[in-house]
Tab-separated table of C-alpha atoms in Angstrom:
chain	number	residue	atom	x	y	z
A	24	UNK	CA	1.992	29.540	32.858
A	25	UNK	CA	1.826	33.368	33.389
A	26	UNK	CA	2.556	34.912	30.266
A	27	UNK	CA	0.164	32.877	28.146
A	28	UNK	CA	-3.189	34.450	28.574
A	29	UNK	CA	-1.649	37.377	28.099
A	30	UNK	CA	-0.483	36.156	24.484
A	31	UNK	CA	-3.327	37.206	21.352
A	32	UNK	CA	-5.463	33.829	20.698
A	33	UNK	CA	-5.238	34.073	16.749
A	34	UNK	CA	-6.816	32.596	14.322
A	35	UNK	CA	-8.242	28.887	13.663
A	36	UNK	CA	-5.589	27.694	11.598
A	37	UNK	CA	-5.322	24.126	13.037
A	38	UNK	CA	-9.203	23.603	12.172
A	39	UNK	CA	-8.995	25.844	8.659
A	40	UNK	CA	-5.865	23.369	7.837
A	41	UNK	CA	-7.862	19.961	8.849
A	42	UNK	CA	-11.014	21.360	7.263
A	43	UNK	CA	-8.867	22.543	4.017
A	44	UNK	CA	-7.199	18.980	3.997
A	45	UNK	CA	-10.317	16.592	4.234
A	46	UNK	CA	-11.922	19.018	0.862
A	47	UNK	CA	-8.758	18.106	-0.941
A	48	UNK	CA	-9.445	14.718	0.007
A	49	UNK	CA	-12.790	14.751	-1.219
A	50	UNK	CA	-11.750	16.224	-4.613
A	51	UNK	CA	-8.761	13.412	-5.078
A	52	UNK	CA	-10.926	10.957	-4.968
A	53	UNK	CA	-13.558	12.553	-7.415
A	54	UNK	CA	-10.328	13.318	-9.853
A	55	UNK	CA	-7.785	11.810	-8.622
A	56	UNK	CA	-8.079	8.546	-11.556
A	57	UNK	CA	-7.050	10.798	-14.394
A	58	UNK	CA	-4.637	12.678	-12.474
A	59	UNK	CA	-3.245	9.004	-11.434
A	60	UNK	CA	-3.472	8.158	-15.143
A	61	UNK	CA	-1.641	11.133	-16.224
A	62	UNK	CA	1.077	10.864	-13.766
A	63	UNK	CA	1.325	6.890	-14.640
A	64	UNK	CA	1.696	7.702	-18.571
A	65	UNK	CA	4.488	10.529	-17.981
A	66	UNK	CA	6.463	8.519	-15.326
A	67	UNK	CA	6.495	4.946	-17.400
A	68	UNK	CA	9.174	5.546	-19.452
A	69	UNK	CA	11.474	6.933	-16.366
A	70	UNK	CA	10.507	4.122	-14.506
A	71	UNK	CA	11.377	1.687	-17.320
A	72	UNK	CA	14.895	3.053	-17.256
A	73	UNK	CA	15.187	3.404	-13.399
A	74	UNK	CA	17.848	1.024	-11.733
A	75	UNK	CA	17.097	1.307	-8.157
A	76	UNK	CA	13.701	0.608	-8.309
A	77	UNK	CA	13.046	4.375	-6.258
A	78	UNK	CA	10.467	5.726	-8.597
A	79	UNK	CA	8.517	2.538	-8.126
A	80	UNK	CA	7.987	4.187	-4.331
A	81	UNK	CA	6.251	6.940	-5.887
A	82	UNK	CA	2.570	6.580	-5.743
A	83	UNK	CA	0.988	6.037	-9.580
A	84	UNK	CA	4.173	5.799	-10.766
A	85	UNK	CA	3.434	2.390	-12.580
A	86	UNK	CA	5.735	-0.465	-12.946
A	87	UNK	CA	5.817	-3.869	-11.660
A	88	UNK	CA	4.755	-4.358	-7.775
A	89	UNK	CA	5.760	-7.780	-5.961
A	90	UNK	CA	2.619	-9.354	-4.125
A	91	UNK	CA	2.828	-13.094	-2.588
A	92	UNK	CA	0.347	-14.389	-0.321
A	93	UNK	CA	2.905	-17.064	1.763
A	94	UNK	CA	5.808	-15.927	3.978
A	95	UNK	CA	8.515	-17.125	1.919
A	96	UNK	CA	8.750	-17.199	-1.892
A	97	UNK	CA	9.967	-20.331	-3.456
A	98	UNK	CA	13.364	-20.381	-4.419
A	99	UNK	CA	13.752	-22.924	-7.516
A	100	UNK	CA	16.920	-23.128	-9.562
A	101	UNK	CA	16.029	-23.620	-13.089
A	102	UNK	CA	18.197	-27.698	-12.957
A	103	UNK	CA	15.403	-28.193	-9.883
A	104	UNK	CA	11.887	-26.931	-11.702
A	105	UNK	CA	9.619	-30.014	-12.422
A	106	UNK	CA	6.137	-28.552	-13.904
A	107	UNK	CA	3.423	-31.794	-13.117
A	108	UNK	CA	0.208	-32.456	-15.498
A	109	UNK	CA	-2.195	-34.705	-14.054
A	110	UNK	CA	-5.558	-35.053	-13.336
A	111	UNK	CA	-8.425	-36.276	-15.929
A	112	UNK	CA	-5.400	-36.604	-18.598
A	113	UNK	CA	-4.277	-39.662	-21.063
A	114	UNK	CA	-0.894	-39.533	-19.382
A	115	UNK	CA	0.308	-37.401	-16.568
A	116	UNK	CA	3.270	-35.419	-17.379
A	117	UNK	CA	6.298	-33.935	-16.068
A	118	UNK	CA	8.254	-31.008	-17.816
A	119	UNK	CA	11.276	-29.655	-16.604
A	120	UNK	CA	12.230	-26.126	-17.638
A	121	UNK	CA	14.247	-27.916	-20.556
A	122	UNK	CA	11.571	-29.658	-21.567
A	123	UNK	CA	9.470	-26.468	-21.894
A	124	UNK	CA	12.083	-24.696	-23.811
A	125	UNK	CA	12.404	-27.705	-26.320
A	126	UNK	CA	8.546	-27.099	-26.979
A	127	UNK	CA	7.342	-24.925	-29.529
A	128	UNK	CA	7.879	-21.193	-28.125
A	129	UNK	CA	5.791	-18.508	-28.670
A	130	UNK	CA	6.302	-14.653	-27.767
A	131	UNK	CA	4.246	-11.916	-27.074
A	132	UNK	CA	4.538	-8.040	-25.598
A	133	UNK	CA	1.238	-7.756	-24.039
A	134	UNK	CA	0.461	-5.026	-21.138
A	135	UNK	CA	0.325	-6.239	-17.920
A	136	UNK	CA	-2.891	-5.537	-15.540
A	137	UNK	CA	-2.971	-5.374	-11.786
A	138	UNK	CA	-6.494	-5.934	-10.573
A	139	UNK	CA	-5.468	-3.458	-7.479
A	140	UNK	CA	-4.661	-0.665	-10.343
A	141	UNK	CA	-1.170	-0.906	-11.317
A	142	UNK	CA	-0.707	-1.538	-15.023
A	143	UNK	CA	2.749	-2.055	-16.674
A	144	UNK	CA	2.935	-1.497	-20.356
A	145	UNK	CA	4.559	-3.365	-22.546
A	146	UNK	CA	5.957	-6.949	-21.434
A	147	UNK	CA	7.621	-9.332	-23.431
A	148	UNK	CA	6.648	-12.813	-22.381
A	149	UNK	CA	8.142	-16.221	-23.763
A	150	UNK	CA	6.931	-19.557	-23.315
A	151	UNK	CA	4.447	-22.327	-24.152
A	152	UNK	CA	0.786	-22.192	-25.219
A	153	UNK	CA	-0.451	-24.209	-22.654
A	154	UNK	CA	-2.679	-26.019	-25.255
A	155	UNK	CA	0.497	-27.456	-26.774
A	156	UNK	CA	1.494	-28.832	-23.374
A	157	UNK	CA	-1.988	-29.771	-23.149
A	158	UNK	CA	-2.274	-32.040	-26.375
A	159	UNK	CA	1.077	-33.564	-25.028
A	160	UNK	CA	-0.549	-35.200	-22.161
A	161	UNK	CA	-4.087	-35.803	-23.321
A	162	UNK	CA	-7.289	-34.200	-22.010
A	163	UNK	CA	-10.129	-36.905	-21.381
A	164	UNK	CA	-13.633	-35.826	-22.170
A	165	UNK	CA	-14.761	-35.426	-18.580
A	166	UNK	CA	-12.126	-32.821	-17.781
A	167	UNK	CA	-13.624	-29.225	-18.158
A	168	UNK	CA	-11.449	-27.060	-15.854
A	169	UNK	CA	-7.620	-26.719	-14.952
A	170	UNK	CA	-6.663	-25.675	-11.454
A	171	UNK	CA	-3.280	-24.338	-11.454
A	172	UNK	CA	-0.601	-24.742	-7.829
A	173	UNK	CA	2.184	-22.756	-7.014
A	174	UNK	CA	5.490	-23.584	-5.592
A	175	UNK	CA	4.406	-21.796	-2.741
A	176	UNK	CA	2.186	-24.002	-0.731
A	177	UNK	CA	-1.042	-21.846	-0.850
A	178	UNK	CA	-1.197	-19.914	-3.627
A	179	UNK	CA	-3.824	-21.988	-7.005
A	180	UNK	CA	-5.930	-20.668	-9.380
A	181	UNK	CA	-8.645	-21.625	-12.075
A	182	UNK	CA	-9.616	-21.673	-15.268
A	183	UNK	CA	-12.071	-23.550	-17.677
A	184	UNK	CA	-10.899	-25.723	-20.369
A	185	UNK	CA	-12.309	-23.476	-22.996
A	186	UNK	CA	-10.473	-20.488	-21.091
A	187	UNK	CA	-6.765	-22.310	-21.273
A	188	UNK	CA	-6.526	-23.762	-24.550
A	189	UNK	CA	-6.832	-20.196	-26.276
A	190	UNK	CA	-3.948	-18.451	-27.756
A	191	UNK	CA	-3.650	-15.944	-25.049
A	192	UNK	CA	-2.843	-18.659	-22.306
A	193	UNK	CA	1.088	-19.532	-21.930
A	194	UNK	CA	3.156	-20.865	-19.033
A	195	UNK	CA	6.309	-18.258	-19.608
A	196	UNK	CA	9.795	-19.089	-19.269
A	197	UNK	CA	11.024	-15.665	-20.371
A	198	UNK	CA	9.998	-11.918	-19.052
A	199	UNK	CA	11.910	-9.036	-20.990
A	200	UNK	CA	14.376	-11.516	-22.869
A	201	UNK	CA	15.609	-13.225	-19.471
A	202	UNK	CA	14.517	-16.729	-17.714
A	203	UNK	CA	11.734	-15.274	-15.193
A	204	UNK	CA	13.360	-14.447	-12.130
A	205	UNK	CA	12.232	-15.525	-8.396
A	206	UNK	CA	10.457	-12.474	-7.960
A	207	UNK	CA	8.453	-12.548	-11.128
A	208	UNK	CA	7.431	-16.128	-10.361
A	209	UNK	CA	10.190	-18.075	-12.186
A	210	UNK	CA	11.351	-19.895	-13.338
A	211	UNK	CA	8.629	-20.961	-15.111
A	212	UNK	CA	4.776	-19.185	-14.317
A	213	UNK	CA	1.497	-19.062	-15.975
A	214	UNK	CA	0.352	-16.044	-18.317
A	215	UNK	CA	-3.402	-15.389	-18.879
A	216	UNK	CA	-3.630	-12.007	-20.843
A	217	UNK	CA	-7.044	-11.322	-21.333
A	218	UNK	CA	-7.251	-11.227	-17.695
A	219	UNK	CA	-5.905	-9.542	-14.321
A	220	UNK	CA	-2.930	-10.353	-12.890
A	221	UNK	CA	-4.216	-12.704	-10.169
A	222	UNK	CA	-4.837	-15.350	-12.605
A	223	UNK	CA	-1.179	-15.503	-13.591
A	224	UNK	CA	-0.500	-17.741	-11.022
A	225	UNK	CA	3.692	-17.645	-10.087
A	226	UNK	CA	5.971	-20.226	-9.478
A	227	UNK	CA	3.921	-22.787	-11.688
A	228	UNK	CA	3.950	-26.194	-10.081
A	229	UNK	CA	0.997	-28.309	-10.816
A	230	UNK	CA	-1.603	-28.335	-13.562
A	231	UNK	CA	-4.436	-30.370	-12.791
A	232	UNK	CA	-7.376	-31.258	-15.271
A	233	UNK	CA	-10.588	-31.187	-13.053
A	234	UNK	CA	-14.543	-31.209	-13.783
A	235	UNK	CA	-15.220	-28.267	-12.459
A	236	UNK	CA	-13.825	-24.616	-11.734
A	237	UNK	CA	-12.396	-24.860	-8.157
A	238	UNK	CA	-11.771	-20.568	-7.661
A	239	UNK	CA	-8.384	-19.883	-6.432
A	240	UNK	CA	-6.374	-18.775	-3.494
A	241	UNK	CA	-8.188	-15.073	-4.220
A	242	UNK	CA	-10.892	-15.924	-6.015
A	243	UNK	CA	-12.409	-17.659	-2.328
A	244	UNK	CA	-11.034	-13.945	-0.886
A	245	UNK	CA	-14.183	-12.226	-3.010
A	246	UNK	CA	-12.282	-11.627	-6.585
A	247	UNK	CA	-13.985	-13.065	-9.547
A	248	UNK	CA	-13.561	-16.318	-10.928
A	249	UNK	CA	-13.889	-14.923	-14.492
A	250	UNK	CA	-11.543	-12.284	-14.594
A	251	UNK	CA	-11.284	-10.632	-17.954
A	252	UNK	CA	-9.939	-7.195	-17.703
A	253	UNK	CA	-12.255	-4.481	-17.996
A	254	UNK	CA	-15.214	-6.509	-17.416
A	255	UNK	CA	-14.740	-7.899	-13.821
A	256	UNK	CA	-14.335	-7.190	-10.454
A	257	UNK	CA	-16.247	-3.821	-10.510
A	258	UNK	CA	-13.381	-2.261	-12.893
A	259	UNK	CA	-13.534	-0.761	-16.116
A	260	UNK	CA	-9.938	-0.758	-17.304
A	261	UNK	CA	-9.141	-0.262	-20.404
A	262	UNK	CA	-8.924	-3.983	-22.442
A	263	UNK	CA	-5.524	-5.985	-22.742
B	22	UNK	CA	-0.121	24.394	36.433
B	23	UNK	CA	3.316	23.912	38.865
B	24	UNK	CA	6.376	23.050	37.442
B	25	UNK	CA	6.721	20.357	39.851
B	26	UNK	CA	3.830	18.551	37.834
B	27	UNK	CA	3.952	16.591	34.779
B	28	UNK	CA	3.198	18.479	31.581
B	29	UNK	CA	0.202	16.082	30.372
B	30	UNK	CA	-2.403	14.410	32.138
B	31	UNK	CA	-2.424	10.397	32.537
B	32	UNK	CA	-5.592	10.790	30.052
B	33	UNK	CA	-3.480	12.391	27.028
B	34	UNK	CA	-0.242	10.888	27.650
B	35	UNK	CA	-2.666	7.685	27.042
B	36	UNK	CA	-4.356	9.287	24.062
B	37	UNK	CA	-0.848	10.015	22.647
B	38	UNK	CA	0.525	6.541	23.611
B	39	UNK	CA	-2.294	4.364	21.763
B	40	UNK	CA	-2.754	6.818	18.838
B	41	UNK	CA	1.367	6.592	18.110
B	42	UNK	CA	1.317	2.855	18.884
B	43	UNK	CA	-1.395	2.871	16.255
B	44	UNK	CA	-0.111	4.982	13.402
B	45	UNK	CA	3.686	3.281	13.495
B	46	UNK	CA	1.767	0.129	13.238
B	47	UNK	CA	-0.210	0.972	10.212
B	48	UNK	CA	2.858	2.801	9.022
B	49	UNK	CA	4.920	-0.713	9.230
B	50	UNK	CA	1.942	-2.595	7.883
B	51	UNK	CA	1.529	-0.104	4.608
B	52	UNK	CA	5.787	-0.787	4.179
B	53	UNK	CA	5.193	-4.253	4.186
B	54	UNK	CA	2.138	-3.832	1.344
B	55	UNK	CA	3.942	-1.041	-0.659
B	56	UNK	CA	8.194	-1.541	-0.210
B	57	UNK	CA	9.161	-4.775	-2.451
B	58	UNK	CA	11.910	-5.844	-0.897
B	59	UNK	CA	9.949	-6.261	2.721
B	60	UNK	CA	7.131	-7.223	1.007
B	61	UNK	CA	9.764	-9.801	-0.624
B	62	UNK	CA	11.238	-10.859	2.672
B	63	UNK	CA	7.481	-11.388	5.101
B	64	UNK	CA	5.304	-11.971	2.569
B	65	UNK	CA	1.610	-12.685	3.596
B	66	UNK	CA	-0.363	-10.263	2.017
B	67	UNK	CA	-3.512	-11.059	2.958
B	68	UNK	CA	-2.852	-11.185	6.657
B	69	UNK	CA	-1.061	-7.655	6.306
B	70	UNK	CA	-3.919	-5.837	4.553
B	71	UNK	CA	-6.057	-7.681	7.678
B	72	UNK	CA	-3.943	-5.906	9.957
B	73	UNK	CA	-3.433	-2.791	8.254
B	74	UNK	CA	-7.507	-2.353	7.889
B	75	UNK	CA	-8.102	-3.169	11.912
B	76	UNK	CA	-5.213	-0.504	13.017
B	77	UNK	CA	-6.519	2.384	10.552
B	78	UNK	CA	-10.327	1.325	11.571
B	79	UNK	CA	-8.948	1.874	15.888
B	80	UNK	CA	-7.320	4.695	14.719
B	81	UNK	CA	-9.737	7.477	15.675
B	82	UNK	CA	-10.530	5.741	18.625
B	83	UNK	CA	-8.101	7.144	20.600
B	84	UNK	CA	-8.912	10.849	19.867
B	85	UNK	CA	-12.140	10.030	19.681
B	86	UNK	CA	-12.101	9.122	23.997
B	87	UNK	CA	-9.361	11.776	24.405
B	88	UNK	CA	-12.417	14.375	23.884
B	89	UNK	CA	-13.797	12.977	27.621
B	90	UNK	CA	-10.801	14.720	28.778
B	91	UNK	CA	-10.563	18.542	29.954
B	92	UNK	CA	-7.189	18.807	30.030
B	93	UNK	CA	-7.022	17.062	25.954
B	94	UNK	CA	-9.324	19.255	25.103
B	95	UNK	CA	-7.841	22.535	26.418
B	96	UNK	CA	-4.939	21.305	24.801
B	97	UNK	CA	-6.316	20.790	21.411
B	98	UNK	CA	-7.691	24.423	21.339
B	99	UNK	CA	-4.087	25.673	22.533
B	100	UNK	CA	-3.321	23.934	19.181
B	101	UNK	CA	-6.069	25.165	16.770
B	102	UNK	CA	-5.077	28.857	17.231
B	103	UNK	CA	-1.988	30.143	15.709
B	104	UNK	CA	-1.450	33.820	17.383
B	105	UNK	CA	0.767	36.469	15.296
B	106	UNK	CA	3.461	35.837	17.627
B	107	UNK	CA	2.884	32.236	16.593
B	108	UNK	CA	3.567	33.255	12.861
B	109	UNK	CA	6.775	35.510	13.789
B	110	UNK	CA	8.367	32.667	16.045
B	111	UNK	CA	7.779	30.141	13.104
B	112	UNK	CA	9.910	32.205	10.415
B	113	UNK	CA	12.062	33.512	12.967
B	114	UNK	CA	15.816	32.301	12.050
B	115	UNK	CA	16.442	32.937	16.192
B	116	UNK	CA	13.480	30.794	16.751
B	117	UNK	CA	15.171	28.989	19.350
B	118	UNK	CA	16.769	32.049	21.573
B	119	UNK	CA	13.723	33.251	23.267
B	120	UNK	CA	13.111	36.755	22.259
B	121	UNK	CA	9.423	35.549	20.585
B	122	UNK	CA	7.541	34.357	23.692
B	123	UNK	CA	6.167	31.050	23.212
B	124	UNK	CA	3.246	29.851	24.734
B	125	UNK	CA	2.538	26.310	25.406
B	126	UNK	CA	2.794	25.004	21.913
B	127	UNK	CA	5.188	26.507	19.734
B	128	UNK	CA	4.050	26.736	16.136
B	129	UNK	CA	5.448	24.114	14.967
B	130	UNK	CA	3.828	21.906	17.288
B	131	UNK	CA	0.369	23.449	16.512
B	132	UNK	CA	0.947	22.835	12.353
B	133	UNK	CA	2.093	19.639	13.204
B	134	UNK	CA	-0.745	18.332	15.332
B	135	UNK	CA	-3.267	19.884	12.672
B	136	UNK	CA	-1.632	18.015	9.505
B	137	UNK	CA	-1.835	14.786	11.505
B	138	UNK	CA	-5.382	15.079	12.675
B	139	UNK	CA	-6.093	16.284	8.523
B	140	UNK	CA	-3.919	13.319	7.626
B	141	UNK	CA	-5.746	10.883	9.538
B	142	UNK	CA	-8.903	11.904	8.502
B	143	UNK	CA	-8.003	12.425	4.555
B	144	UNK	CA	-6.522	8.525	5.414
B	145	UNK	CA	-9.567	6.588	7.393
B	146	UNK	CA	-11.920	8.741	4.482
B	147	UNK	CA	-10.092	7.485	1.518
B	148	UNK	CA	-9.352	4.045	3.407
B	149	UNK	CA	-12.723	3.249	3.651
B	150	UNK	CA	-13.311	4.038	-0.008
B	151	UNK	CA	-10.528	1.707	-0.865
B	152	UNK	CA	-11.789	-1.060	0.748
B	153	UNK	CA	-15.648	-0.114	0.152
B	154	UNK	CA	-16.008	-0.632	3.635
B	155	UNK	CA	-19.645	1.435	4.471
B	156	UNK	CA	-20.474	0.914	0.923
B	157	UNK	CA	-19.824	0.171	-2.641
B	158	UNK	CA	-17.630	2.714	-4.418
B	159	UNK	CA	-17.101	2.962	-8.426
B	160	UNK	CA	-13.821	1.928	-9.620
B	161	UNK	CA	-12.733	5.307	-10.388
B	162	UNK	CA	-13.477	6.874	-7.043
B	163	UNK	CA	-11.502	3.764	-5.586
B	164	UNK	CA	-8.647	4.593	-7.818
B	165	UNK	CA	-8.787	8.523	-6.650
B	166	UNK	CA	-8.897	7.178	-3.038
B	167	UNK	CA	-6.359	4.973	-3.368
B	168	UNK	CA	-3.481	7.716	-5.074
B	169	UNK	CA	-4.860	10.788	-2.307
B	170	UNK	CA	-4.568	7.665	0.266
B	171	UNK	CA	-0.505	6.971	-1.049
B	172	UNK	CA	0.559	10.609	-1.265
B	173	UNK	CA	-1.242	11.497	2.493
B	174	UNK	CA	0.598	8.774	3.801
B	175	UNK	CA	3.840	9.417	1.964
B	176	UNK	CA	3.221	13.420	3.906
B	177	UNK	CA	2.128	11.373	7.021
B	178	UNK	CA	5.124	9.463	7.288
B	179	UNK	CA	7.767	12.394	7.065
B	180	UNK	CA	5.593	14.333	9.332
B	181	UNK	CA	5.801	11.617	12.229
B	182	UNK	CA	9.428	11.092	11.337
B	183	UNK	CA	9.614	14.984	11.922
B	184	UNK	CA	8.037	14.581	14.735
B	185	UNK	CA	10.128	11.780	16.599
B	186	UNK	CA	13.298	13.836	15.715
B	187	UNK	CA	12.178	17.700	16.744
B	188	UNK	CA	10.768	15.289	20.323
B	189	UNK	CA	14.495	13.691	20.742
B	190	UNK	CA	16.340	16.815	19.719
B	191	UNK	CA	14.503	19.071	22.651
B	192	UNK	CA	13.802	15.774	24.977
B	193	UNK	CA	15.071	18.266	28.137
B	194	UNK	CA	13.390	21.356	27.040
B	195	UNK	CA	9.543	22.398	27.372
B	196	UNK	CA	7.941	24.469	24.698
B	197	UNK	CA	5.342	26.309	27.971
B	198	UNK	CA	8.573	27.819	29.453
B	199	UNK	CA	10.688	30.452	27.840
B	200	UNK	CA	13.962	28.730	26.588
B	201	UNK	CA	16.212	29.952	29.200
B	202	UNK	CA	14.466	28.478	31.947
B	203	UNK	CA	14.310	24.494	30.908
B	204	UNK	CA	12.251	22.677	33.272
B	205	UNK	CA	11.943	18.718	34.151
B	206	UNK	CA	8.633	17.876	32.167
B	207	UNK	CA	8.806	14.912	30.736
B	208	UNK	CA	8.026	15.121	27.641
B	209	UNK	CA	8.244	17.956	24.753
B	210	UNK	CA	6.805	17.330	21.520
């Protein structure tokens, strides 16, 4: 092309611009966690009173985010849900949602912890203690663990006996004053606050009273079995 | 260089072929993990972060072979140096017309190419700090990594859109010959 030598080289730019980007890269991740948490704190409210759902494309933004491990997510109408107890029990159980709302029902508004980072601030959960369901059914002496099945096929998790049968354990019929949708896991799931969000297992379809802790769908993935918030899985979050 | 011969070797039209076919797939991958309603629809998260770690791991590899390559990397220093002609041409309203000669890469093209090379290597950095792949990072440095990782990608992703539109819009033109005087390369942008 004849006219291009003749043109002035210039300056680096491309390389100044790549060199320029990778240092801001470098300095997000040394500060980009309170910047994150700033950004988080200003943009929860919005988000809270955001209909389309477009701030929750904006990174940090917080809010809910909708993970599932299986292709499809279970569609249950509420008439269909059966919720199965069985296992080392007196008398294996099944609730439908009806049943669950004719037990004692307990409320909470509880933060809501991602293990992946995403946090969403006050949630109001209804539901059953799971300790209540518990004494319906019976646990014999030999059973020390519950392992939990989802609706979905794949998806179970774990916890000890001790763990379940505290206060903060509930399988929740209601999220923010409505029966918990499809998307949230409904229409019945488990809540465990203390710990991250992996352990609230959705679509609740089978509680099963075992001898030991048999870690769940993620928990065999590398998360811990134990997951208390703030004091597993490498992260230091701040308590729920 | 004739005008009778294609505008890229077989070596970078390769290079660009695998490195596209590369960062639409991690783009698709990272929709699936991050937009609800696909995520809602194919599910399968753990076999999309799989494929979403393998594609940004190959990613260099294509620029990293395009280096063997004379004619890539002539190319890439055509693209590192912005000229004061370069500057002009870019603010120019009459960008399009002519009057500022344009060498092979207009400066649009040279910006371009050096925000997705940046991009790419703000993304595979903060990627591999995310998933603590070399080594074991701190929460908080994940946590950094992970919001410089989003908001690169979010730039990313309008860039390449940019990109694929600027390439359809001037499909018949060629940025190494002065607008007037279109010739039959093959490809533009």
């Amino acid at each position: 092309m004849g006219h291009e030598e003749e043109l002035p080289r210039g300056a680096p730019v491309g390389r100044r611009l790549i060199l320029s980007m990778a240092a801001l890269g470098v300095a997000g991740i040394a500060f980009g966690e309170p910047i994150q948490r700033g950004i988080d704190a200003a943009l929860s409210p919005l988000r809270r009173a955001d209909p389309t759902g477009l701030t929750g494309l904006v990174p940090g933004a917080g809010g809910w985010r909708y993970y599932s491990v299986t292709a499809k997510q279970p569609n249950i109408a509420v008439a269909d849900y059966e919720l199965n107890i069985g296992g080392l029990v007196d008398s294996p159980l099944t609730l439908s949602y009806q049943d669950l709302l004719d037990l004692p029902t307990t409320q909470w508004t509880r933060d809501f912890q991602c293990v992946t980072g995403w946090r969403v601030q006050d949630v109001k959960w209804q539901g059953v203690h799971l300790r209540d369901i518990l004494a319906v059914c019976g646990v014999q002496s030999s059973a020390q663990a519950l392992t939990f099945v989802s609706y979905d096929g794949a998806y179970t998790e774990s916890l000890t006996l001790e763990q379940a049968t505290t206060e903060e354990v509930m399988v929740a019929t209601h999220l923010d004053g409505t029966t918990v949708t499809q998307e949230h896991g409904g229409p019945a799931r488990l809540v465990v606050v203390p710990m991250y969000g992996y352990k609230s297992l959705k679509w609740l379809s089978d509680i099963k009273l075992v001898e030991d802790v048999e870690p769940g769908y993620w928990e065999v993935r590398g998360y811990d079995v134990d997951a208390y918030v703030g004091e597993s899985n490498g992260r230091n979050d701040e308590a729920i | 260089m004739k005008r009778s011969e294609a505008r890229f070797s077989r070596a970078q039209v390769w290079v660009h072929a695998t490195f596209a076919g590369l960062v639409l797939l991690a783009i698709a991958s990272a929709a699936f993990l991050w937009i609800d309603p696909l995520a809602q629809v194919f599910g399968r998260r753990a076999f999309i972060t799989q494929v979403h770690t393998v594609v940004g791991l190959l990613l260099p590899v294509p620029l990293a072979l395009g280096v063997i390559s004379p004619a890539f990397r002539r190319d890439a220093a055509r693209l590192n140096r912005m000229s004061s002609q370069d500057w002009e041409w870019i603010r120019a309203k009459d960008r399009r017309s002519g009057r500022i000669p344009v060498s092979r890469f207009n400066a649009g093209q040279k910006l371009n190419a050096a925000f997705t090379v940046g991009a790419v290597l703000v993304l595979f950095g903060t990627g591999l700090v995310m998933g603590s792949v070399l080594a074991s990072w701190p929460t908080d440095y994940r946590t950094g990594a992970t919001w410089v990782h989003d908001w690169t990608a979010f730039g990313l992703t309008i860039a390449v859109v940019g990109h694929i539109y600027f390439a359809l819009k001037y499909r018949t033109g060629d940025a190494s010959a002065p607008a007037s005087e279109p010739d039959k390369s093959r490809v533009s942008n």
